[in-house]
mmCIF file of C-alpha atoms in Angstrom:
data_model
loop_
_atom_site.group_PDB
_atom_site.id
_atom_site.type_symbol
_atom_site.label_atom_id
_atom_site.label_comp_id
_atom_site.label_asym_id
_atom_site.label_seq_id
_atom_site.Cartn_x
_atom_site.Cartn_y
_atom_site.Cartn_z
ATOM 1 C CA UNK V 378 21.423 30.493 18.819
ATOM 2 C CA UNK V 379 19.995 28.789 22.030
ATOM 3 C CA UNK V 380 16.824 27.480 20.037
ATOM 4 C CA UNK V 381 19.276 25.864 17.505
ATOM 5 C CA UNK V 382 20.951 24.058 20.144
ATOM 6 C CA UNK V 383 17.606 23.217 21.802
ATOM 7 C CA UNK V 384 16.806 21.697 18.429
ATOM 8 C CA UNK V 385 19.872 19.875 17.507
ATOM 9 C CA UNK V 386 19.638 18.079 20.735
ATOM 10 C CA UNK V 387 16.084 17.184 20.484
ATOM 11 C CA UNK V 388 17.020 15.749 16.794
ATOM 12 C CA UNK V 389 20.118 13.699 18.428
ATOM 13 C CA UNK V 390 17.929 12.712 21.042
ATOM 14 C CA UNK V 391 15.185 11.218 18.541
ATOM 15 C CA UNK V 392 17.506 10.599 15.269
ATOM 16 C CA UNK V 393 15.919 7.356 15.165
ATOM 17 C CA UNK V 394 11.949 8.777 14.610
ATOM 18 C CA UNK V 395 13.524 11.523 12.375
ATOM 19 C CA UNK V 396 15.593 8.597 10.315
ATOM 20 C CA UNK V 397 11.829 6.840 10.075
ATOM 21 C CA UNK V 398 9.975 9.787 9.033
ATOM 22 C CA UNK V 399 13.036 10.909 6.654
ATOM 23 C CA UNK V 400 11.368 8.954 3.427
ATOM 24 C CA UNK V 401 8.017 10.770 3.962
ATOM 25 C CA UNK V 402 9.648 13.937 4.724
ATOM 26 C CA UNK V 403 11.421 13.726 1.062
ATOM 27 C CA UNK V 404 8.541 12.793 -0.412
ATOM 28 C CA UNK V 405 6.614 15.569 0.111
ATOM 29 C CA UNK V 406 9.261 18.134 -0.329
ATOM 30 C CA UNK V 407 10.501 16.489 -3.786
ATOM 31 C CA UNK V 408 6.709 16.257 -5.025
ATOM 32 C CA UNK V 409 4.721 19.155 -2.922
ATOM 33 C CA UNK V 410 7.492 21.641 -2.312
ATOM 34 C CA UNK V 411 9.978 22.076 -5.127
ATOM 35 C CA UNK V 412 6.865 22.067 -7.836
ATOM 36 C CA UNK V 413 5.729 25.057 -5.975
ATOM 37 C CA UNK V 414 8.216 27.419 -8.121
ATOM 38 C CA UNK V 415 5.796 26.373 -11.559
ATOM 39 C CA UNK V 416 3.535 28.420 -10.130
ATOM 40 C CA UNK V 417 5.138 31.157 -12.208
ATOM 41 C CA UNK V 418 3.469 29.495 -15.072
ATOM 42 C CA UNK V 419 0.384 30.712 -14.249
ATOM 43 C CA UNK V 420 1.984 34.514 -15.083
ATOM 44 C CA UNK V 421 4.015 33.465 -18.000
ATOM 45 C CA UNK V 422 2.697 32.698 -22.055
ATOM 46 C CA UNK V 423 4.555 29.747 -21.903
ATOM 47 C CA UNK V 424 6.419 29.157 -24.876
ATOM 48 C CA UNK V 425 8.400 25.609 -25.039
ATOM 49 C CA UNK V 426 11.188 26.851 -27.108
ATOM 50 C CA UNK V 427 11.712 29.805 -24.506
ATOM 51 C CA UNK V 428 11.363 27.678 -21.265
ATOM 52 C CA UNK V 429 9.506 28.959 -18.480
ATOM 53 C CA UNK V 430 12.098 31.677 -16.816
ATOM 54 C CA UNK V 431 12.812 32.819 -20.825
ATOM 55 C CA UNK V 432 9.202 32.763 -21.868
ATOM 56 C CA UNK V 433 7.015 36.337 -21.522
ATOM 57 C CA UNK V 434 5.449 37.712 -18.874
ATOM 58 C CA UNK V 435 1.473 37.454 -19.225
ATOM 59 C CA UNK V 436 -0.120 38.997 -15.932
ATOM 60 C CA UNK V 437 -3.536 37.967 -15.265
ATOM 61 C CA UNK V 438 -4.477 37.457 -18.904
ATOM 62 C CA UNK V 439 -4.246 33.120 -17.918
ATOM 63 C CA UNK V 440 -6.631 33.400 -14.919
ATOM 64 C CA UNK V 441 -9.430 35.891 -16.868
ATOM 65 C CA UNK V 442 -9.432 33.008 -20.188
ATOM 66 C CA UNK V 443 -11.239 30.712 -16.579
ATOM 67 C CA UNK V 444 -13.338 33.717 -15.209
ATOM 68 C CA UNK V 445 -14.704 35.162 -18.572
ATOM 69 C CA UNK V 446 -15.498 31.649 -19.588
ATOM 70 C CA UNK V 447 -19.398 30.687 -19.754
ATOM 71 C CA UNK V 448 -18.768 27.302 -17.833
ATOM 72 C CA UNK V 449 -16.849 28.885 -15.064
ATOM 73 C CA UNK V 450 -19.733 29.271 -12.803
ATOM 74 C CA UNK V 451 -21.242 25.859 -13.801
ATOM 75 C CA UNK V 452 -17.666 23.985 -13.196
ATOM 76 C CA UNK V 453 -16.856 26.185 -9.897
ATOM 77 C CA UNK V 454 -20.680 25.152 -8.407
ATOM 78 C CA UNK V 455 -20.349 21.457 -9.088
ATOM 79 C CA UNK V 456 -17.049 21.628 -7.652
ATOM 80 C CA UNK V 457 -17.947 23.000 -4.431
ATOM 81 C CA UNK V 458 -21.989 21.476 -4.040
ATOM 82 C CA UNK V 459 -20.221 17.650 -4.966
ATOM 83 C CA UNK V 460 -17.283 17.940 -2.566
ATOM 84 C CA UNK V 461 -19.062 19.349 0.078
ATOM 85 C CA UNK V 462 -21.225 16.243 0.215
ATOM 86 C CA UNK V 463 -18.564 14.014 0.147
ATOM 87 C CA UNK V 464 -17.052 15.582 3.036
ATOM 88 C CA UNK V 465 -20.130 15.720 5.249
ATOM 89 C CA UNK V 466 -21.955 12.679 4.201
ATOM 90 C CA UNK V 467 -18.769 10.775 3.765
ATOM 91 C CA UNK V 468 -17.350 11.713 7.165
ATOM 92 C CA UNK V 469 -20.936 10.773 9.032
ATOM 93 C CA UNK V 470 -20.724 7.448 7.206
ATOM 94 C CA UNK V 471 -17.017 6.735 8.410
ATOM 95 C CA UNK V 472 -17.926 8.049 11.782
ATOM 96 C CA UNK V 473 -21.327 5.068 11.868
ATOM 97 C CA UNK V 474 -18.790 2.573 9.989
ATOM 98 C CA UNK V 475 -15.664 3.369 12.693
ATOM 99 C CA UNK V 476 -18.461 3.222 15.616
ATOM 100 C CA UNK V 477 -19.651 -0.433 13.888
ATOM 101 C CA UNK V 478 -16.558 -2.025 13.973
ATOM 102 C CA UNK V 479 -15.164 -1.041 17.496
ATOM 103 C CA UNK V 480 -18.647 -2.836 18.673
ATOM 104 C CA UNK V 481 -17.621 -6.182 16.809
ATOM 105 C CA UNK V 482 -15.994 -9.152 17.746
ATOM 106 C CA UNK V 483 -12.387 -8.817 16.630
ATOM 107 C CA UNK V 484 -13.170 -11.497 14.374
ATOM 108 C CA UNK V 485 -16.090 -9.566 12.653
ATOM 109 C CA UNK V 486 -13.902 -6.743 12.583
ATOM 110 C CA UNK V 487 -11.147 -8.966 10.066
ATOM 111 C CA UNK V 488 -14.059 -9.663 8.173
ATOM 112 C CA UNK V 489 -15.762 -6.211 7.775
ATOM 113 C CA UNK V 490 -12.619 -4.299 7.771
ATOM 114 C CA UNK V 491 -11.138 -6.168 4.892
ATOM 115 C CA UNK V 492 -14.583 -5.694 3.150
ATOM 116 C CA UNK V 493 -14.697 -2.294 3.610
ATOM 117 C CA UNK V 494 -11.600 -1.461 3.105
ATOM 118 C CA UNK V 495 -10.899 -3.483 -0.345
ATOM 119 C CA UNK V 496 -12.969 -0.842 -2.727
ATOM 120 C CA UNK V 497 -9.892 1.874 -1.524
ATOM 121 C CA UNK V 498 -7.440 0.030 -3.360
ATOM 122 C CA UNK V 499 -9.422 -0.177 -6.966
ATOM 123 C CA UNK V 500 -8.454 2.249 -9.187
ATOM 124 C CA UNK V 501 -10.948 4.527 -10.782
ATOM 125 C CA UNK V 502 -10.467 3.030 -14.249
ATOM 126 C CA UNK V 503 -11.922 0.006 -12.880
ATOM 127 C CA UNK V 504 -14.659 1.671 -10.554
ATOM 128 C CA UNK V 505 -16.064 3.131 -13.899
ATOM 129 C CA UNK V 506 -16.174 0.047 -15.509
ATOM 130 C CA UNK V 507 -18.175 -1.568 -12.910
ATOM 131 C CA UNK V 508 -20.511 1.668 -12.681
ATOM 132 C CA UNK V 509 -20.961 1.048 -16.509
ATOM 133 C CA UNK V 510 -22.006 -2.660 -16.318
ATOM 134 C CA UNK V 511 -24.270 -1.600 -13.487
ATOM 135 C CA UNK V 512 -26.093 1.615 -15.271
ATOM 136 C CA UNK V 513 -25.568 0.194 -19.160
ATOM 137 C CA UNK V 514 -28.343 1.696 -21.077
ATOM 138 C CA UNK V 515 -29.587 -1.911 -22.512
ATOM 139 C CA UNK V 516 -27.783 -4.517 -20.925
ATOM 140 C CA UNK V 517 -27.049 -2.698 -17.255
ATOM 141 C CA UNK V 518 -28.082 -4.933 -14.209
ATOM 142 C CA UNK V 519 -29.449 -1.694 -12.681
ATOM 143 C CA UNK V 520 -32.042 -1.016 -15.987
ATOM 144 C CA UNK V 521 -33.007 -4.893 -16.035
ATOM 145 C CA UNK V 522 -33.696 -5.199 -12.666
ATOM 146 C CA UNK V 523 -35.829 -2.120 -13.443
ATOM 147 C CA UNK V 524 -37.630 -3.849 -16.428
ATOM 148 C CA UNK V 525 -38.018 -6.857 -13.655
ATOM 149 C CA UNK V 526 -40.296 -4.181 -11.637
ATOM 150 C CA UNK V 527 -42.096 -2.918 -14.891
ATOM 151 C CA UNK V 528 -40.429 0.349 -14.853
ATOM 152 C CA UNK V 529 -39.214 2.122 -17.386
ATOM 153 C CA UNK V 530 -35.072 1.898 -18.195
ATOM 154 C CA UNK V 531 -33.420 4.937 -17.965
ATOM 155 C CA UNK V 532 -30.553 6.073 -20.096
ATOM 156 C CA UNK V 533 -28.475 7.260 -17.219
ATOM 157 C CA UNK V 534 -25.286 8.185 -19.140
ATOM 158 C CA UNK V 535 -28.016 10.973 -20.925
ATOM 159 C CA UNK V 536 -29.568 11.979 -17.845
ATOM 160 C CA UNK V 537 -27.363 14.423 -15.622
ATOM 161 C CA UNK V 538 -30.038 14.616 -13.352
ATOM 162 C CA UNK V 539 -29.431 11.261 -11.386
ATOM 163 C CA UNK V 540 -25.083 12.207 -11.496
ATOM 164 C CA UNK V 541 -24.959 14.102 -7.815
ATOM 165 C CA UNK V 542 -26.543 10.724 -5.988
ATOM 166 C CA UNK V 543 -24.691 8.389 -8.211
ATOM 167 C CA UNK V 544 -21.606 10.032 -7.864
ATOM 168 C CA UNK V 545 -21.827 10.670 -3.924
ATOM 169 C CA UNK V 546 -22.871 7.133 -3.797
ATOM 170 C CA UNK V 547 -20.010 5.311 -5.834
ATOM 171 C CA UNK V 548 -17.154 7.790 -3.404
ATOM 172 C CA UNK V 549 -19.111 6.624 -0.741
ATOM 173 C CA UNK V 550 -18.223 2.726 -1.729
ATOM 174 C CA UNK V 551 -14.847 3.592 -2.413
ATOM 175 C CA UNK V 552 -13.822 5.936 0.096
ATOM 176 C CA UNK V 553 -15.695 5.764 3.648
ATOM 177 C CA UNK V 554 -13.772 1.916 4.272
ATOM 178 C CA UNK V 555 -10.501 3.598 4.504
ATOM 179 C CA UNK V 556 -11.651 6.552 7.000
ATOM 180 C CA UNK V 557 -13.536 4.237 8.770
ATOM 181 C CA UNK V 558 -10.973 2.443 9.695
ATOM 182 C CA UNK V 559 -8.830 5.627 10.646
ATOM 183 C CA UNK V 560 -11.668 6.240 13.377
ATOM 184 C CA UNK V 561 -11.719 2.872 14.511
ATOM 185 C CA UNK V 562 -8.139 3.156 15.160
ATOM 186 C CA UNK V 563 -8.979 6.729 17.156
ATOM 187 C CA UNK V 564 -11.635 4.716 18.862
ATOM 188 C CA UNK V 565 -9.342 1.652 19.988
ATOM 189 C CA UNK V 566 -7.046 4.140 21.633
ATOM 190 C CA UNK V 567 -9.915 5.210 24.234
ATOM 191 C CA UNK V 568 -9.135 4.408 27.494
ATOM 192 C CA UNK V 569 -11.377 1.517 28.982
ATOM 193 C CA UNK V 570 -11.812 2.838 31.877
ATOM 194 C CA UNK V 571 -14.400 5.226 30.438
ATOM 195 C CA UNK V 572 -16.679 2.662 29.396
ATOM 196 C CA UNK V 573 -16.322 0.609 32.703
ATOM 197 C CA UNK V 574 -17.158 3.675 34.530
ATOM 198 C CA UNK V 575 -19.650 4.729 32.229
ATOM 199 C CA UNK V 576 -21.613 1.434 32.846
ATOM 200 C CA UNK V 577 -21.204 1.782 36.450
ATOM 201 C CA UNK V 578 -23.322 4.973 36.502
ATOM 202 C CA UNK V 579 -26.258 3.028 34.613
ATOM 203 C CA UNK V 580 -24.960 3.917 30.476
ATOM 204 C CA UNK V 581 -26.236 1.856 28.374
ATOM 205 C CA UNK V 582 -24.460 0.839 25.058
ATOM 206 C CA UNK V 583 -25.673 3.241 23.004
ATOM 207 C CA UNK V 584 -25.939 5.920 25.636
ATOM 208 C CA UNK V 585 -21.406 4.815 25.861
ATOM 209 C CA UNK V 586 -21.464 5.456 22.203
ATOM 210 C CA UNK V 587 -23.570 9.106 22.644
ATOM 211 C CA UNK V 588 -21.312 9.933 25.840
ATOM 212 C CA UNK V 589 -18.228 8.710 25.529
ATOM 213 C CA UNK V 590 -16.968 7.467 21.815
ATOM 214 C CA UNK V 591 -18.242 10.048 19.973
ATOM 215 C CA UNK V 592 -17.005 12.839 22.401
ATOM 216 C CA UNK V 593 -13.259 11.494 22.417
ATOM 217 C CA UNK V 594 -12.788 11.168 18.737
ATOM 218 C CA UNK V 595 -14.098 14.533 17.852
ATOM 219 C CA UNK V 596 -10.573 15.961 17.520
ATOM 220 C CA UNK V 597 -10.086 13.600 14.950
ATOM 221 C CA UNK V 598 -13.652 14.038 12.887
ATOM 222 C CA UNK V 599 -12.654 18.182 12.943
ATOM 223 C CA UNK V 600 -8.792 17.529 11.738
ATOM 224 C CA UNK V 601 -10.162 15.338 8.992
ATOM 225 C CA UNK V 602 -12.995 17.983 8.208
ATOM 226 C CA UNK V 603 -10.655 21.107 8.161
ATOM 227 C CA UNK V 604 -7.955 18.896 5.856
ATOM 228 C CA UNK V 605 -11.078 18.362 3.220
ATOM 229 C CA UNK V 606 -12.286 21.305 3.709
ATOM 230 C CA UNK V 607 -8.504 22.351 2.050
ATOM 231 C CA UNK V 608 -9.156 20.087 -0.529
ATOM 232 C CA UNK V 609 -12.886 21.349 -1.396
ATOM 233 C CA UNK V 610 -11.680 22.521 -4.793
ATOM 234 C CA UNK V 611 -9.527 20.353 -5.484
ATOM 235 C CA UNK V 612 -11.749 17.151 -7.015
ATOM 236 C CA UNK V 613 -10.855 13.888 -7.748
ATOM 237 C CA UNK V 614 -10.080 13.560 -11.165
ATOM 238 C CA UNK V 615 -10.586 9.725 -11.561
ATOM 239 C CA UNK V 616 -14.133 9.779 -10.288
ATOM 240 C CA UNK V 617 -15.751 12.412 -12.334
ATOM 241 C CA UNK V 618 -13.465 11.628 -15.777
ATOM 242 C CA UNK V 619 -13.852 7.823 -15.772
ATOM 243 C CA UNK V 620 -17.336 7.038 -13.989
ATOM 244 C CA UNK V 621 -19.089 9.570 -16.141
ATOM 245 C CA UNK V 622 -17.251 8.031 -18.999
ATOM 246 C CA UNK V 623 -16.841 11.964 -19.648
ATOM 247 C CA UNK V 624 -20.059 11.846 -21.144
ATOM 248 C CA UNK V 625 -20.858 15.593 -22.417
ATOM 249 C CA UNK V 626 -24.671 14.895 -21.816
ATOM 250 C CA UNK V 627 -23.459 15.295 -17.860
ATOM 251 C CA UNK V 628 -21.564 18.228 -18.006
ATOM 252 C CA UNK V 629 -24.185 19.724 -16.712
ATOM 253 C CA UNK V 630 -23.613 18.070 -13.226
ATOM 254 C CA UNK V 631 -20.544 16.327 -13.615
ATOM 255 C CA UNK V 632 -18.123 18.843 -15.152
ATOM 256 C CA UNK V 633 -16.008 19.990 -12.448
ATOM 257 C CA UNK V 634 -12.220 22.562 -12.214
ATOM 258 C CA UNK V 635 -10.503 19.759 -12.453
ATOM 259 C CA UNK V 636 -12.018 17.583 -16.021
ATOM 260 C CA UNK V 637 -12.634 21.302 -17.172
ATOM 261 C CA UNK V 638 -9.208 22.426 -17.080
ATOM 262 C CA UNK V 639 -8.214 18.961 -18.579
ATOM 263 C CA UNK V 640 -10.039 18.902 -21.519
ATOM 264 C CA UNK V 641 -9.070 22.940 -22.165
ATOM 265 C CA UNK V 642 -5.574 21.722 -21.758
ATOM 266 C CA UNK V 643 -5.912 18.852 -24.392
ATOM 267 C CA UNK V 644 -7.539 20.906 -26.837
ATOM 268 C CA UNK V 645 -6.080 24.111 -26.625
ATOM 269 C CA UNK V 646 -2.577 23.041 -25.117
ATOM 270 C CA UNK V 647 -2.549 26.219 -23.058
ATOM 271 C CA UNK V 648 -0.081 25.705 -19.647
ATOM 272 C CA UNK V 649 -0.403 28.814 -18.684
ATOM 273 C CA UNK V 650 -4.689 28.623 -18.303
ATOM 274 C CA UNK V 651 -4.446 24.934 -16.682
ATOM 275 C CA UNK V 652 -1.451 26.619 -13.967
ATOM 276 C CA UNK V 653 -3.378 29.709 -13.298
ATOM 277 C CA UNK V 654 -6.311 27.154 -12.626
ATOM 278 C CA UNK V 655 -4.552 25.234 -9.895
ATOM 279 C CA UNK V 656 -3.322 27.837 -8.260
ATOM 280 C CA UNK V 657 -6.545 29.740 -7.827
ATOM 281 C CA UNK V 658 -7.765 26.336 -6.268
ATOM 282 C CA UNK V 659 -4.506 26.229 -4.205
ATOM 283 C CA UNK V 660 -5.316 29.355 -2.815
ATOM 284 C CA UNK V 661 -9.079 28.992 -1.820
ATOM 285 C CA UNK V 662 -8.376 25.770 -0.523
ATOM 286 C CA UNK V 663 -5.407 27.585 2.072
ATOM 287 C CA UNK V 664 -8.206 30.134 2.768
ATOM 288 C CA UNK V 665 -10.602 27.821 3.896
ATOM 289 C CA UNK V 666 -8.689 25.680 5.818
ATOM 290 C CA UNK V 667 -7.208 29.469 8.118
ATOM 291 C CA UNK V 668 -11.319 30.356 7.995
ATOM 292 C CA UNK V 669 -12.217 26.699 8.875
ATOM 293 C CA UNK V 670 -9.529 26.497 11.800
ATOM 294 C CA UNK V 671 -10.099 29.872 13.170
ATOM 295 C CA UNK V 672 -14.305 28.951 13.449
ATOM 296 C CA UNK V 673 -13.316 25.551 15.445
ATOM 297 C CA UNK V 674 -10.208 27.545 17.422
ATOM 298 C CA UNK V 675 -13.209 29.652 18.798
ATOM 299 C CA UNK V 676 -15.400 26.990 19.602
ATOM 300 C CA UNK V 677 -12.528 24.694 21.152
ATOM 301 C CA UNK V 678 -9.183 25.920 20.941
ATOM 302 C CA UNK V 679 -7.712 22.163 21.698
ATOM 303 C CA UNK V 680 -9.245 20.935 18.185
ATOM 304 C CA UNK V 681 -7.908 23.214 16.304
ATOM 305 C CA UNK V 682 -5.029 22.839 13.655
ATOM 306 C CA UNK V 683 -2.590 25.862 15.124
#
């Protein structure tokens, strides 16, 4: 009873921030929260005229139609080799990019930031069009410049071998602008006084950059990591459906949970498979992120999540 009052007077107290936050707070719980009770789906053999409550109980018969499946260890490894270069190469590049920009002018930083951070906003619809008049098997810029060099063109939407690099590459153009500028942000908040005692002692720029910027914003680079790390199976559907073209040649590399569980759902129209699906990657996903937090709780307690 005490701790309610304690809380009811910290909400009167800051009704205003709660009143600003209230929008956010709804969305999640209308679109994160309440869909939570479909995960009953992935039990049921969902049957439209019986409703989900109504329709029969399955068991585990919806997750062993993914685990008996032949592509289930192709999907799961492309799934976890791709995102797990996104998150480590993408969150060094944001880390250089964020380290960049806090050197610049603020003018260069208009510039740069609005360059880098333009690509976020395209949708991948559009992305895969411009990957396509880039790698287009006869008229691609990528295969004439090629031709330029006298080298061979290469029919890269037949070719899964070249998908990990151009994939990592085109996430890389979209993505790394927008975290960028989330560590420039972390890096504007340092306190100057750092620097201007750093260069008293002799620091050179870089050696303020090694000592001092890095250090202070690794809080920031670990909460990012351990929220991707949550998100690990969990693929983004745009880039590997529309910059693939969902080529089948690239299956082989570009087939991940997410396109796989798509295309079973559009052929075989089964709800219960495609539930049981996202809830196995809801699950790893939580797992990683208590395993993830409990390795950086060890190493530094004050970086970790809870």
């Amino acid at each position: 009873m005490i701790a309610l009052k304690k809380e009811l007077t910290y909400l009167r107290k800051n009704k205003s921030l709660f009143l600003i936050s209230l929008p956010a707070l709804l969305f999640v719980f209308v679109f994160s929260y309440l869909p939570m009770f479909g995960a009953v789906l992935a039990f049921k053999d969902f049957n439209y005229a019986k409703g989900i409550w109504g329709s029969d109980w399955a068991g585990l018969d919806n997750f062993k139609f993914f685990f008996t499946s032949q592509d289930a260890l192709r999907v799961t490894r492309n799934t976890l080799v791709l995102n797990a270069l996104f998150i480590i190469i993408g969150l060094a590049a944001s880390v250089l990019f964020g380290i960049l920009l806090a050197e610049l002018g603020r003018k260069a930083v208009r510039v740069f930031q609005t360059v880098l951070f333009f690509p976020y906003f395209l949708s991948w619809v559009v992305v895969g069009y411009l990957t396509y008049i880039l790698l287009n098997p006869t008229y691609g810029a990528v295969n004439k410049l090629l031709e330029w060099l006298n080298i061979s063109p290469v029919d890269w939407y037949s070719d899964p071998k070249y998908w990990p690099v151009i994939l990592v590459l085109t996430y890389l153009w979209k993505n790394v602008g927008y975290t960028a500028i989330i560590f420039y942000t972390g890096l504007m908040s340092i306190d100057p006084s750092y620097y201007e005692a750093a260069a008293i002692d002799g620091a050179s720029r870089f050696q303020q950059i090694l000592r001092v910027s890095y250090p202070l914003i690794v809080p920031l680079v670990l909460l990012l990591f351990m929220l991707n790390v949550g998100k690990i199976f969990f693929s983004d559907f745009g880039l590997f459906y529309f910059v693939p073209r969902n080529a089948g040649a690239l299956y082989a590399t570009t087939d991940v949970i997410d396109t796989y569980v798509y295309r079973s759902l559009r052929v075989v129209g089964d709800i219960g498979m495609a539930s049981a699906a996202g809830l196995y990657q809801s699950f790893v996903g939580l797992v990683l992120v208590l395993i993830t937090n409990r390795i950086v709780k060890k190493i530094d307690s004050e970086s970790a999540l809870f």
